[in-house]
mmCIF file of N, CA and C in Angstrom:
data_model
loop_
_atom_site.group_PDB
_atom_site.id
_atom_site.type_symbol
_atom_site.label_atom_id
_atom_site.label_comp_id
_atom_site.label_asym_id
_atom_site.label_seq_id
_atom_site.Cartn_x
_atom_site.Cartn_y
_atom_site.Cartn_z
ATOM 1 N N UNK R 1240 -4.430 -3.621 10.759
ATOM 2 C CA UNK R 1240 -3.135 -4.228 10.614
ATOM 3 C C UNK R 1240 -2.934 -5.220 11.746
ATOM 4 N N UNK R 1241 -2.068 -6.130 11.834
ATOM 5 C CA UNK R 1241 -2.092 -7.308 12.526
ATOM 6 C C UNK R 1241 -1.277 -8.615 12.189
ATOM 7 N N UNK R 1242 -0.397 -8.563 13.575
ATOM 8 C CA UNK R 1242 0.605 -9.113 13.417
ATOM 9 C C UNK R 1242 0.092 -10.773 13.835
ATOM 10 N N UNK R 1243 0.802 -11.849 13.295
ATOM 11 C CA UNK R 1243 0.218 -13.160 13.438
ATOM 12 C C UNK R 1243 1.611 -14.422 13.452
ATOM 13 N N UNK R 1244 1.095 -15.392 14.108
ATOM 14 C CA UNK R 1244 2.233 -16.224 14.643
ATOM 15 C C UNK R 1244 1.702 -17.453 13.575
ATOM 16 N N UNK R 1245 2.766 -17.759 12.912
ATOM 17 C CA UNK R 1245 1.971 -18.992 12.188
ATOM 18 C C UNK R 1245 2.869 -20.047 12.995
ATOM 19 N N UNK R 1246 2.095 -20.910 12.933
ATOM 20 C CA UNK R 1246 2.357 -22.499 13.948
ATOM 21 C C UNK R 1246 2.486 -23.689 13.330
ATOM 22 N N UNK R 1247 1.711 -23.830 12.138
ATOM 23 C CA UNK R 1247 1.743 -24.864 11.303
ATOM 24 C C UNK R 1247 2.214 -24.497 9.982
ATOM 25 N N UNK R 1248 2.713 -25.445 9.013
ATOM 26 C CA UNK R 1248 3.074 -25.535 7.137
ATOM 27 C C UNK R 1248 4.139 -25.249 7.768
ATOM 28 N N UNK R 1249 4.718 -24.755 5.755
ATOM 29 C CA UNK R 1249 5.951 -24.304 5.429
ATOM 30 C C UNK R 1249 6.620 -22.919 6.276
ATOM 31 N N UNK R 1250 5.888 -21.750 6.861
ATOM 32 C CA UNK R 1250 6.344 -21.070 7.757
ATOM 33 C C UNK R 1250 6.218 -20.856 9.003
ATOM 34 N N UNK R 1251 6.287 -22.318 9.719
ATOM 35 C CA UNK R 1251 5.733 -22.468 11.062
ATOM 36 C C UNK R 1251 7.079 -21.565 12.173
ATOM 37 N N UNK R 1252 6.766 -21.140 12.813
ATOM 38 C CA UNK R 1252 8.150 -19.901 13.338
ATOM 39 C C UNK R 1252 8.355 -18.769 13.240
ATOM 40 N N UNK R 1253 7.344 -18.553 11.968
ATOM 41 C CA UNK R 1253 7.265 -17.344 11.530
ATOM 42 C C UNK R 1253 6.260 -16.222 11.888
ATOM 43 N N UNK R 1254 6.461 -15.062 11.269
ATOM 44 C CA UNK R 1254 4.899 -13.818 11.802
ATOM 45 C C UNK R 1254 4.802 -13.519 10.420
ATOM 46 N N UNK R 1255 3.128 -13.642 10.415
ATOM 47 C CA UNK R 1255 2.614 -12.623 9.163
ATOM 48 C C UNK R 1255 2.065 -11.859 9.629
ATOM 49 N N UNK R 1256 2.222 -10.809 8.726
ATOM 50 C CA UNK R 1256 1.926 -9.266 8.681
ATOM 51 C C UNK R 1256 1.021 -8.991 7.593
ATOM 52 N N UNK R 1257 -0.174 -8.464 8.295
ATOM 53 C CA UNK R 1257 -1.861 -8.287 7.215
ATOM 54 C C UNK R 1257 -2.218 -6.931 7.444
ATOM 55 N N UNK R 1258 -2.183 -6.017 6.608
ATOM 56 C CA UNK R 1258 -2.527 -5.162 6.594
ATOM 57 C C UNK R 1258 -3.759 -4.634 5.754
ATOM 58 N N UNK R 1259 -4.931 -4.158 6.059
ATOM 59 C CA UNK R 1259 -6.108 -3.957 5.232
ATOM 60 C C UNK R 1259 -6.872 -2.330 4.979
ATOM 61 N N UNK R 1260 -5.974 -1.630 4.154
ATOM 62 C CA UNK R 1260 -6.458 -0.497 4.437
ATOM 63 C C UNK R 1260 -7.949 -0.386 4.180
ATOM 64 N N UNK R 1261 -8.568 0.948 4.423
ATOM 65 C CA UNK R 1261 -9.491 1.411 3.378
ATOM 66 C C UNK R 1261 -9.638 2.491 2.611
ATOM 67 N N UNK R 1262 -10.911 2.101 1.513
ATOM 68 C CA UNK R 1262 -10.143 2.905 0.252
ATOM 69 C C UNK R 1262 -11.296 4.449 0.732
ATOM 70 N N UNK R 1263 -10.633 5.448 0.418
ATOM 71 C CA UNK R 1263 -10.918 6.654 0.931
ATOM 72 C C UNK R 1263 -12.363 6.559 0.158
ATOM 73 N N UNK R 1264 -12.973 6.895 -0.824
ATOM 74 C CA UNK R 1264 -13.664 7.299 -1.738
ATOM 75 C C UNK R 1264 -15.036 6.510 -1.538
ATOM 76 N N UNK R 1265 -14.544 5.162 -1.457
ATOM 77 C CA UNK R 1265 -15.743 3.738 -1.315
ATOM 78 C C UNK R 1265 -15.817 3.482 -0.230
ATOM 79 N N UNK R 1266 -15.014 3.604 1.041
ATOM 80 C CA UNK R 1266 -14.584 3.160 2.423
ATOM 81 C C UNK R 1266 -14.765 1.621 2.405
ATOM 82 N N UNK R 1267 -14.296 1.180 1.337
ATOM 83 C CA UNK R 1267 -14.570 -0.370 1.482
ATOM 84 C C UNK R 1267 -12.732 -0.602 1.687
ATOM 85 N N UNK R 1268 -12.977 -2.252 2.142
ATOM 86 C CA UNK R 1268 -11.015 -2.278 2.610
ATOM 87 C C UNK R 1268 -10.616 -2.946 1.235
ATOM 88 N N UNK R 1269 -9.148 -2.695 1.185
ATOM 89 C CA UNK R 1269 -8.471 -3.005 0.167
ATOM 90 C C UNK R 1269 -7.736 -4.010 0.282
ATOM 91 N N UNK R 1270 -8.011 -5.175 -0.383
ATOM 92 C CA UNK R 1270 -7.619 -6.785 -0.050
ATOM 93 C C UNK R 1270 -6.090 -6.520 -0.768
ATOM 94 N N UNK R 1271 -5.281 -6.440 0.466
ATOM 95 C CA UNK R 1271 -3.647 -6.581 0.100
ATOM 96 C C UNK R 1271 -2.797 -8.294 0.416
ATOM 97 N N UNK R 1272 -2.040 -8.378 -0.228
ATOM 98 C CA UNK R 1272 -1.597 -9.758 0.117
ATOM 99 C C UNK R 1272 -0.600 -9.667 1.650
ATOM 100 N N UNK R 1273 -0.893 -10.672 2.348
ATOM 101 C CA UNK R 1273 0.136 -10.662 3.459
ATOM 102 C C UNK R 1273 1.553 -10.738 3.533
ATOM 103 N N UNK R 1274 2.368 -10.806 4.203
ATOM 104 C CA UNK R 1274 3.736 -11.188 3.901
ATOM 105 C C UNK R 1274 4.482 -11.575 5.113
ATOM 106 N N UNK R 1275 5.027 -12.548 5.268
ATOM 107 C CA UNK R 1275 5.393 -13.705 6.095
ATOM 108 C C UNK R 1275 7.008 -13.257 6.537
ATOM 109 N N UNK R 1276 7.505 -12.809 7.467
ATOM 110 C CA UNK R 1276 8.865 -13.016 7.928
ATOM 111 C C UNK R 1276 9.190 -13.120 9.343
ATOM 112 N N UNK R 1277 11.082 -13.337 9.497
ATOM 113 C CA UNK R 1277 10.978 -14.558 10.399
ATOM 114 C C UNK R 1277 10.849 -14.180 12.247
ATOM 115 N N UNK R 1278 11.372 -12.971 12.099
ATOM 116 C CA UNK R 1278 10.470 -12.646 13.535
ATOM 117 C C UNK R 1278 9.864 -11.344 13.915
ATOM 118 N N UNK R 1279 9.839 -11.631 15.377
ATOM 119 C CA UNK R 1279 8.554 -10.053 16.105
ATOM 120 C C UNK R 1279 9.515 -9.015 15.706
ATOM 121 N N UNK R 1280 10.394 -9.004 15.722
ATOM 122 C CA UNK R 1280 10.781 -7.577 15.378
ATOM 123 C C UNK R 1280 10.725 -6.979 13.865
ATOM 124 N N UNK R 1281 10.988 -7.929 13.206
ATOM 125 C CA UNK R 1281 10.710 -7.684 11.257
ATOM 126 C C UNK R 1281 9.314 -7.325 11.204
ATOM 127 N N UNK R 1282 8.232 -8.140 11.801
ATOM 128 C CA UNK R 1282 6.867 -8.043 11.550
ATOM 129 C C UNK R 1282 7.011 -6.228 11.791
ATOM 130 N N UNK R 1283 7.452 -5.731 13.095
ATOM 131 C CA UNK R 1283 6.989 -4.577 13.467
ATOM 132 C C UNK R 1283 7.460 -3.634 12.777
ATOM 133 N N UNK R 1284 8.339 -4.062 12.319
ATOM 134 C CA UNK R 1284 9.239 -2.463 11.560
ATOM 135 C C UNK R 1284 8.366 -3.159 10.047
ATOM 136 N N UNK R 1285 8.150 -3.941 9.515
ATOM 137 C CA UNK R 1285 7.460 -3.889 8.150
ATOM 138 C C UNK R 1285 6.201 -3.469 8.297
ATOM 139 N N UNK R 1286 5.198 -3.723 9.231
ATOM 140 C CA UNK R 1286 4.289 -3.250 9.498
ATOM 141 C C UNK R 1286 4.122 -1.280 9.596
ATOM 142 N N UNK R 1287 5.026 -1.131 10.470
ATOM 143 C CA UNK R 1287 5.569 0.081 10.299
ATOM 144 C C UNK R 1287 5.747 1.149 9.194
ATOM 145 N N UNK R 1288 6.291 0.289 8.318
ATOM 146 C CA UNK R 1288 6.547 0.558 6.730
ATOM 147 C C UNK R 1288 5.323 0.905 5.826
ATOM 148 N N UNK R 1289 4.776 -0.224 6.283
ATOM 149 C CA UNK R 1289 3.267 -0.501 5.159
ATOM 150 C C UNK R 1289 2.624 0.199 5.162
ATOM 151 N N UNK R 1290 2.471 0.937 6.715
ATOM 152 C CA UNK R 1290 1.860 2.225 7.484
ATOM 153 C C UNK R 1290 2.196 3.496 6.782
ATOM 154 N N UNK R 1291 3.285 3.537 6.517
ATOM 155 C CA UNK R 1291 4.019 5.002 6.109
ATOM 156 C C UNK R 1291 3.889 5.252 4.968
ATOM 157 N N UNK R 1292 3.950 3.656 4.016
ATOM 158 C CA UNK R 1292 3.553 3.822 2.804
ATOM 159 C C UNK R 1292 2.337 4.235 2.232
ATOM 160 N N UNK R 1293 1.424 4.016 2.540
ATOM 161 C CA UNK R 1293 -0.566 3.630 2.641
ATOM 162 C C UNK R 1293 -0.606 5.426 3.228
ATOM 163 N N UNK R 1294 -0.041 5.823 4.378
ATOM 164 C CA UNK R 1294 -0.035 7.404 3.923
ATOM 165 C C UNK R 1294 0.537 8.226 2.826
ATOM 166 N N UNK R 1295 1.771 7.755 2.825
ATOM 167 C CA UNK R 1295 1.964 8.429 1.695
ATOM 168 C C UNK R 1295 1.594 8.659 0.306
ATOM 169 N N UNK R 1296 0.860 7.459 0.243
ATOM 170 C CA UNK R 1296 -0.327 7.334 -1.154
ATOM 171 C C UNK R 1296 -1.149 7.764 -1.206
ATOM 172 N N UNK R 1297 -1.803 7.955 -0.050
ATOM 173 C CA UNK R 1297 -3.370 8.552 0.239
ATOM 174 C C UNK R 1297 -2.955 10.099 0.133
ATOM 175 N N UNK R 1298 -2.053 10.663 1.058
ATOM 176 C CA UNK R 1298 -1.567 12.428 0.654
ATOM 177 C C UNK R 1298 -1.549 12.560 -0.615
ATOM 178 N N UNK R 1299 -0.963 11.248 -1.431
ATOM 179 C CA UNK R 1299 -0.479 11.979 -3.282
ATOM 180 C C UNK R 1299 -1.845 11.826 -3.737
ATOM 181 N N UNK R 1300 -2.520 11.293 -3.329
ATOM 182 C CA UNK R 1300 -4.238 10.741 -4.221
ATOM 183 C C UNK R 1300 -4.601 12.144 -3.589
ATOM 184 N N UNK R 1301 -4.860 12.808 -2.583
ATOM 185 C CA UNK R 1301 -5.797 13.779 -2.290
ATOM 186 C C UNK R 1301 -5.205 15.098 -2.631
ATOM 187 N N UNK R 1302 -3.938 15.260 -2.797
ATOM 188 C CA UNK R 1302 -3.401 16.291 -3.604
ATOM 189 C C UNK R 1302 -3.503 16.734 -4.548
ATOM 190 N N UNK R 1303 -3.768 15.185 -5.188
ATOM 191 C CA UNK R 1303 -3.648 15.208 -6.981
ATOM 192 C C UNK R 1303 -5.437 15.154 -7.249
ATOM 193 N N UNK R 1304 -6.366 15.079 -6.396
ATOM 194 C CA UNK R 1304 -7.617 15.347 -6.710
ATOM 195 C C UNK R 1304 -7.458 16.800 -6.825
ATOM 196 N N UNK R 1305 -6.984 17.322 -5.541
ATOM 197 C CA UNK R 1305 -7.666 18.733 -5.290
ATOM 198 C C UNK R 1305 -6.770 19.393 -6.163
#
């Protein structure tokens, strides 16, 4: 995960937020789209989010195997 300062284009001012999990089963990473907002503190609490979410999916996937 990784927070980023864009400098140039249409969201120059802004932070994107890239997050790349991996996938449990294949351990290959899972190409998610980024998402662009307008400052350090949004990046961190969405980042935050993305985090909590990406667990909470992975607990329901390994539950629902076993």
């Amino acid at each position: 995960m990784s927070i980023t300062k864009i400098i140039k284009g249409r969201y120059a001012g802004g932070f994107r937020v890239r997050i790349q999990p991996k996938d449990i089963t294949t351990g290959k990473q899972i190409s998610l789209p980024s998402k662009v907002v307008g400052t350090f503190l949004e990046a961190k609490n969405l980042k935050e989010r993305c985090g909590l979410n990406l667990k909470k999916i992975v607990l329901y996937l390994i539950v629902k195997v076993v």
